Short mmCIF file of C-alpha atoms in Angstrom, two decimals:
data_model
loop_
_atom_site.label_atom_id
_atom_site.label_comp_id
_atom_site.label_asym_id
_atom_site.label_seq_id
_atom_site.Cartn_x
_atom_site.Cartn_y
_atom_site.Cartn_z
CA MET A 10 -5.81 -25.10 -7.69
CA ALA A 11 -4.80 -24.42 -11.29
CA LEU A 12 -6.79 -21.79 -13.12
CA LYS A 13 -8.83 -23.13 -16.01
CA THR A 14 -7.91 -21.70 -19.39
CA ARG A 15 -8.52 -22.53 -23.03
CA SER A 16 -6.93 -21.52 -26.31
CA LEU A 17 -8.35 -18.44 -27.99
CA THR A 18 -10.54 -19.06 -31.02
CA ALA A 19 -9.79 -17.72 -34.48
CA ASP A 20 -12.44 -15.03 -34.00
CA GLU A 21 -10.86 -13.89 -30.72
CA THR A 22 -7.46 -13.39 -32.36
CA ALA A 23 -8.61 -12.31 -35.82
CA ILE A 24 -6.99 -9.21 -37.30
CA LEU A 25 -10.11 -7.17 -37.89
CA THR A 26 -10.72 -4.76 -40.74
CA GLN A 27 -12.16 -1.57 -39.28
CA ASN A 28 -11.14 1.01 -41.89
CA ASP A 29 -14.67 1.11 -43.29
CA ALA A 30 -16.41 1.23 -39.90
CA PRO A 31 -18.77 4.18 -39.37
CA PRO A 32 -17.01 7.14 -37.74
CA PHE A 33 -16.93 7.64 -34.00
CA GLY A 34 -20.19 9.14 -32.76
CA THR A 35 -22.38 7.10 -35.09
CA PHE A 36 -23.36 4.90 -32.15
CA ALA A 37 -23.73 7.55 -29.46
CA PRO A 38 -25.93 6.35 -26.55
CA ASN A 39 -29.63 6.96 -27.03
CA ILE A 40 -31.94 8.22 -24.27
CA ALA A 41 -32.68 4.76 -22.88
CA GLN A 42 -29.03 3.77 -22.93
CA ARG A 43 -27.95 6.97 -21.20
CA ALA A 44 -30.54 6.43 -18.48
CA LEU A 45 -29.43 2.86 -17.83
CA ILE A 46 -25.74 3.81 -17.83
CA ALA A 47 -26.45 6.56 -15.30
CA LEU A 48 -28.38 4.11 -13.11
CA ALA A 49 -25.58 1.54 -13.24
CA ARG A 50 -22.92 4.11 -12.36
CA ARG A 51 -24.63 5.13 -9.13
CA THR A 52 -25.67 1.65 -7.98
CA ILE A 53 -24.15 -1.80 -7.56
CA LEU A 54 -25.14 -2.65 -11.13
CA HIS A 55 -21.64 -1.66 -12.32
CA ARG A 56 -20.02 -4.27 -10.07
CA GLY A 57 -19.29 -7.98 -10.13
CA VAL A 58 -21.85 -10.33 -11.61
CA PHE A 59 -24.18 -7.50 -12.64
CA ARG A 60 -21.84 -5.68 -15.04
CA HIS A 61 -21.88 -8.30 -17.79
CA ARG A 62 -25.67 -8.51 -17.90
CA ILE A 63 -26.25 -4.77 -17.65
CA SER A 64 -23.71 -4.13 -20.43
CA ARG A 65 -25.48 -6.57 -22.72
CA LEU A 66 -28.82 -4.93 -21.92
CA ILE A 67 -27.45 -1.47 -22.68
CA VAL A 68 -26.22 -2.62 -26.08
CA ALA A 69 -29.54 -4.38 -26.76
CA LEU A 70 -31.33 -1.07 -26.18
CA GLY A 71 -29.39 0.27 -29.16
CA GLY A 72 -30.49 -2.52 -31.46
CA GLY A 73 -27.37 -4.57 -30.85
CA ASN A 74 -25.07 -1.92 -32.34
CA PRO A 75 -21.80 -0.98 -30.64
CA LEU A 76 -21.69 2.00 -28.30
CA ASP A 77 -19.43 5.03 -28.71
CA ILE A 78 -18.23 6.54 -25.43
CA THR A 79 -15.52 8.97 -24.33
CA PHE A 80 -13.37 8.17 -21.32
CA ARG A 81 -10.57 10.45 -20.04
CA GLY A 82 -9.72 11.98 -23.41
CA GLY A 83 -10.08 8.79 -25.43
CA ASN A 84 -12.83 7.70 -27.80
CA PHE A 85 -13.86 4.06 -27.45
CA ARG A 86 -16.24 1.83 -29.38
CA ILE A 87 -17.75 -0.65 -26.93
CA LYS A 88 -19.05 -3.93 -28.33
CA ALA A 89 -20.22 -5.55 -25.07
CA GLU A 90 -18.12 -8.59 -25.79
CA ASN A 91 -16.59 -10.62 -22.96
CA ASN A 92 -14.14 -7.93 -21.89
CA LEU A 93 -14.23 -6.59 -18.33
CA ILE A 94 -12.37 -3.46 -19.47
CA GLU A 95 -15.29 -2.57 -21.74
CA TYR A 96 -17.65 -2.97 -18.80
CA GLY A 97 -15.51 -0.63 -16.69
CA LEU A 98 -15.24 2.03 -19.37
CA MET A 99 -18.99 2.04 -19.92
CA LEU A 100 -20.25 1.73 -16.36
CA HIS A 101 -17.61 3.16 -14.03
CA PRO A 102 -16.61 6.83 -14.60
CA THR A 103 -13.68 6.56 -12.14
CA TYR A 104 -12.51 3.16 -13.40
CA ASN A 105 -8.87 2.61 -12.31
CA LYS A 106 -8.59 6.33 -11.52
CA PRO A 107 -5.86 6.10 -8.83
CA ASP A 108 -3.73 3.92 -11.12
CA ILE A 109 -4.04 6.23 -14.13
CA ASP A 110 -3.54 9.38 -12.05
CA PHE A 111 -0.34 7.95 -10.53
CA LEU A 112 1.14 7.46 -14.02
CA LEU A 113 -0.10 10.81 -15.33
CA GLU A 114 2.07 12.70 -12.86
CA THR A 115 5.22 11.82 -14.81
CA VAL A 116 3.79 11.45 -18.33
CA ALA A 117 1.71 14.61 -18.81
CA ASN A 118 3.06 17.16 -21.29
CA GLY A 119 5.77 15.36 -23.21
CA GLY A 120 6.36 12.15 -21.26
CA THR A 121 6.92 8.61 -22.49
CA PHE A 122 4.77 5.70 -21.36
CA VAL A 123 4.78 1.94 -22.06
CA ASP A 124 1.52 0.02 -21.72
CA LEU A 125 2.40 -3.67 -21.51
CA GLY A 126 -0.83 -5.62 -21.92
CA CYS A 127 -2.74 -2.66 -23.35
CA ASN A 128 -5.98 -4.41 -24.40
CA ILE A 129 -8.28 -1.78 -26.00
CA GLY A 130 -6.54 1.22 -24.43
CA LEU A 131 -7.86 1.84 -20.90
CA TYR A 132 -4.43 3.27 -19.98
CA SER A 133 -2.95 3.99 -23.40
CA LEU A 134 -5.50 6.52 -24.60
CA PRO A 135 -5.69 8.70 -21.44
CA LEU A 136 -1.90 8.67 -21.15
CA ALA A 137 -1.42 9.51 -24.85
CA ALA A 138 -3.93 12.36 -24.56
CA ALA A 139 -2.09 13.74 -21.52
CA ALA A 140 1.40 13.30 -23.04
CA GLY A 141 0.48 15.54 -25.95
CA PRO A 142 2.12 15.74 -29.38
CA THR A 143 5.65 15.76 -27.95
CA GLY A 144 5.06 12.63 -25.86
CA ARG A 145 5.13 8.95 -26.81
CA VAL A 146 3.06 5.94 -25.83
CA ILE A 147 4.12 2.41 -26.77
CA SER A 148 1.16 0.04 -26.46
CA ILE A 149 1.91 -3.68 -26.53
CA ASP A 150 -0.54 -6.57 -26.67
CA ALA A 151 -0.19 -10.18 -27.79
CA ASN A 152 -3.73 -10.45 -29.15
CA PRO A 153 -4.01 -9.17 -32.74
CA ALA A 154 -7.70 -8.36 -32.26
CA MET A 155 -6.93 -6.06 -29.32
CA ALA A 156 -4.15 -4.31 -31.26
CA THR A 157 -6.52 -3.67 -34.17
CA GLN A 158 -9.26 -2.35 -31.91
CA LEU A 159 -6.81 -0.05 -30.13
CA ARG A 160 -5.60 1.33 -33.47
CA TRP A 161 -9.20 2.27 -34.33
CA HIS A 162 -9.65 3.91 -30.93
CA ALA A 163 -6.41 5.89 -31.31
CA ASP A 164 -7.42 7.10 -34.76
CA ALA A 165 -10.91 8.00 -33.53
CA SER A 166 -9.27 9.95 -30.69
CA ARG A 167 -6.84 11.69 -33.11
CA LEU A 168 -3.86 10.50 -31.09
CA ALA A 169 -0.89 10.30 -33.42
CA ASN A 170 1.65 9.79 -30.61
CA LEU A 171 0.66 6.17 -29.93
CA THR A 172 2.67 3.26 -31.35
CA ILE A 173 1.04 -0.18 -31.24
CA VAL A 174 3.15 -3.35 -31.10
CA ASN A 175 1.42 -6.70 -31.56
CA CYS A 176 3.54 -9.31 -29.76
CA ALA A 177 4.04 -11.01 -26.42
CA VAL A 178 6.85 -9.88 -24.11
CA GLY A 179 9.25 -12.16 -22.27
CA ASP A 180 12.91 -12.78 -21.56
CA THR A 181 13.89 -14.03 -25.02
CA GLU A 182 12.91 -14.16 -28.68
CA GLY A 183 10.49 -16.96 -29.47
CA LEU A 184 6.90 -17.98 -30.12
CA VAL A 185 3.87 -18.35 -27.86
CA ASN A 186 0.23 -19.33 -27.99
CA LEU A 187 -2.60 -17.38 -26.35
CA ASN A 188 -4.90 -18.75 -23.64
CA ILE A 189 -8.07 -17.19 -22.24
CA ARG A 190 -9.57 -17.46 -18.75
CA LYS A 191 -13.24 -16.96 -17.85
CA ASP A 192 -13.95 -16.47 -21.58
CA ASP A 193 -12.83 -12.85 -21.07
CA VAL A 194 -10.47 -11.30 -23.64
CA ALA A 195 -9.11 -9.02 -20.91
CA ILE A 196 -7.72 -12.14 -19.17
CA VAL A 197 -5.40 -13.55 -21.82
CA SER A 198 -2.12 -15.27 -20.96
CA VAL A 199 0.68 -16.73 -23.06
CA SER A 200 2.42 -20.08 -23.09
CA ALA A 201 5.71 -20.78 -24.85
CA ALA A 202 5.39 -23.11 -27.84
CA THR A 203 7.71 -23.98 -30.71
CA ASP A 204 4.65 -24.03 -32.98
CA GLY A 205 3.19 -20.84 -31.50
CA THR A 206 1.45 -18.25 -33.63
CA ILE A 207 2.42 -15.09 -31.70
CA ARG A 208 5.92 -13.63 -31.60
CA LEU A 209 7.65 -13.29 -28.21
CA ARG A 210 10.17 -10.46 -27.77
CA PRO A 211 12.19 -8.82 -24.96
CA LEU A 212 10.90 -5.39 -23.98
CA LEU A 213 14.30 -3.73 -24.37
CA ALA A 214 14.47 -4.79 -28.03
CA ILE A 215 10.95 -3.43 -28.65
CA LEU A 216 11.78 -0.04 -27.14
CA GLN A 217 15.08 0.26 -28.96
CA GLU A 218 13.38 -0.57 -32.25
CA ALA A 219 10.76 2.11 -31.53
CA GLY A 220 13.49 4.70 -30.92
CA ILE A 221 12.60 5.25 -27.26
CA THR A 222 15.43 6.99 -25.40
CA ARG A 223 13.62 7.89 -22.17
CA LEU A 224 10.91 6.13 -20.20
CA ASP A 225 8.83 7.96 -17.61
CA ALA A 226 6.22 5.37 -16.69
CA LEU A 227 5.20 1.78 -17.36
CA LYS A 228 2.10 -0.30 -16.72
CA ILE A 229 2.25 -4.10 -16.88
CA ASP A 230 -0.65 -6.55 -16.73
CA ILE A 231 0.11 -9.70 -18.70
CA GLU A 232 -1.62 -12.36 -16.63
CA GLY A 233 1.23 -14.17 -14.92
CA TYR A 234 4.08 -13.51 -17.35
CA GLU A 235 5.28 -10.45 -15.41
CA ASP A 236 8.29 -12.24 -13.89
CA LYS A 237 9.41 -13.35 -17.36
CA ALA A 238 9.04 -9.93 -18.96
CA LEU A 239 9.85 -7.16 -16.49
CA PRO A 240 12.89 -8.17 -14.35
CA PRO A 241 15.09 -9.02 -17.39
CA PHE A 242 14.24 -5.61 -18.86
CA LEU A 243 14.92 -3.69 -15.64
CA ASP A 244 18.25 -5.46 -15.13
CA ALA A 245 19.41 -4.87 -18.71
CA ALA A 246 18.04 -1.39 -19.40
CA PRO A 247 20.28 1.68 -19.30
CA GLU A 248 19.49 4.28 -16.66
CA ASN A 249 17.54 6.45 -19.09
CA LEU A 250 15.10 3.59 -19.80
CA LEU A 251 14.32 2.76 -16.18
CA PRO A 252 10.78 4.08 -15.65
CA LYS A 253 10.21 6.52 -12.82
CA ARG A 254 6.83 4.98 -12.06
CA ILE A 255 5.44 1.47 -12.50
CA VAL A 256 1.91 0.16 -12.11
CA ILE A 257 1.88 -3.64 -11.95
CA GLU A 258 -0.90 -6.15 -11.54
CA ARG A 259 -0.91 -7.60 -8.04
CA PHE A 260 -0.03 -11.22 -7.37
CA GLN A 261 -1.99 -12.80 -4.52
CA ASP A 262 -1.50 -10.47 -1.52
CA GLY A 263 1.61 -8.75 -2.85
CA ASP A 264 3.67 -8.73 -6.03
CA TYR A 265 5.24 -11.20 -8.41
CA PRO A 266 8.39 -12.43 -6.61
CA ALA A 267 10.99 -11.77 -9.31
CA CYS A 268 9.51 -8.34 -9.98
CA ALA A 269 9.55 -7.50 -6.26
CA ALA A 270 13.21 -8.55 -6.06
CA ALA A 271 14.10 -6.40 -9.08
CA PHE A 272 12.31 -3.41 -7.57
CA ALA A 273 14.33 -3.81 -4.37
CA ARG A 274 17.64 -4.10 -6.28
CA LEU A 275 16.97 -0.96 -8.28
CA GLY A 276 15.63 1.26 -5.53
CA TYR A 277 11.92 1.29 -6.36
CA GLN A 278 9.65 2.19 -3.47
CA LEU A 279 6.08 0.97 -3.00
CA ARG A 280 3.79 4.00 -3.06
CA GLY A 281 0.46 2.26 -2.64
CA ARG A 282 -1.94 -0.34 -3.95
CA SER A 283 -5.34 -0.38 -5.55
CA ARG A 284 -7.64 -3.36 -5.70
CA GLN A 285 -5.87 -4.70 -8.81
CA ASN A 286 -2.41 -3.10 -8.91
CA SER A 287 0.67 -1.97 -7.00
CA PHE A 288 2.29 1.43 -7.54
CA TYR A 289 6.09 1.84 -7.51
CA HIS A 290 8.22 4.97 -7.71
CA ARG A 291 11.94 5.47 -8.34
CA ALA A 292 13.53 8.84 -7.63
#
């Protein structure tokens, strides 16, 4: 059965102005918020159908203001919008820990990481913090609103080694439109359109333009466009741009077929799987 999607609204793709926003820490959790966050983290309230409601309640306890939290070296401003990543950052202290730890092994202390489908920075900020001033993180997202929010988070975290690219990634140059599923801005897909509003670019061109000469790790979660974006890059990239480690969103019970075929051609080995992702390593 086809998944139901809709086009994003103007508000969901708006390029926000956050330069005048109060500095990070202005909206630190109050006593009531801290108590409810702690309760959610140790119970089922951080899971499934509960997380949306509990997140909204936590924000309501602060008068409807955003919430400033720190997660794995990154400073985030949570707005309790429809974004499952915000729920995870707020309510789950080990959110996607195996996935992030797997990438950290090759990125820490000077590594280079590409976050394809970066959203507000769940992976980008911890990896940039670990890479240090000599490392590089290239964060790519098709939604302008997510790119703007990530820029604010990077600045609030004092991470100057993070480059944000606002475009979709595929196998050619072109244009796309954005679609949303479950009204959740963490579940945004693209569809090719001659009258599209978002630029589509090949990953190799993006990295070359950014001056990337070595790639240690890559994460990709672009809601069904993985087979369009990743295999063409892996097949065309020089050896120095083939990432040693890849975390990729799972497809059904395995992996996207074209991606799986590319991994096999290039000698990538499956190292494990989490609930959402597969982990691949290349010696």
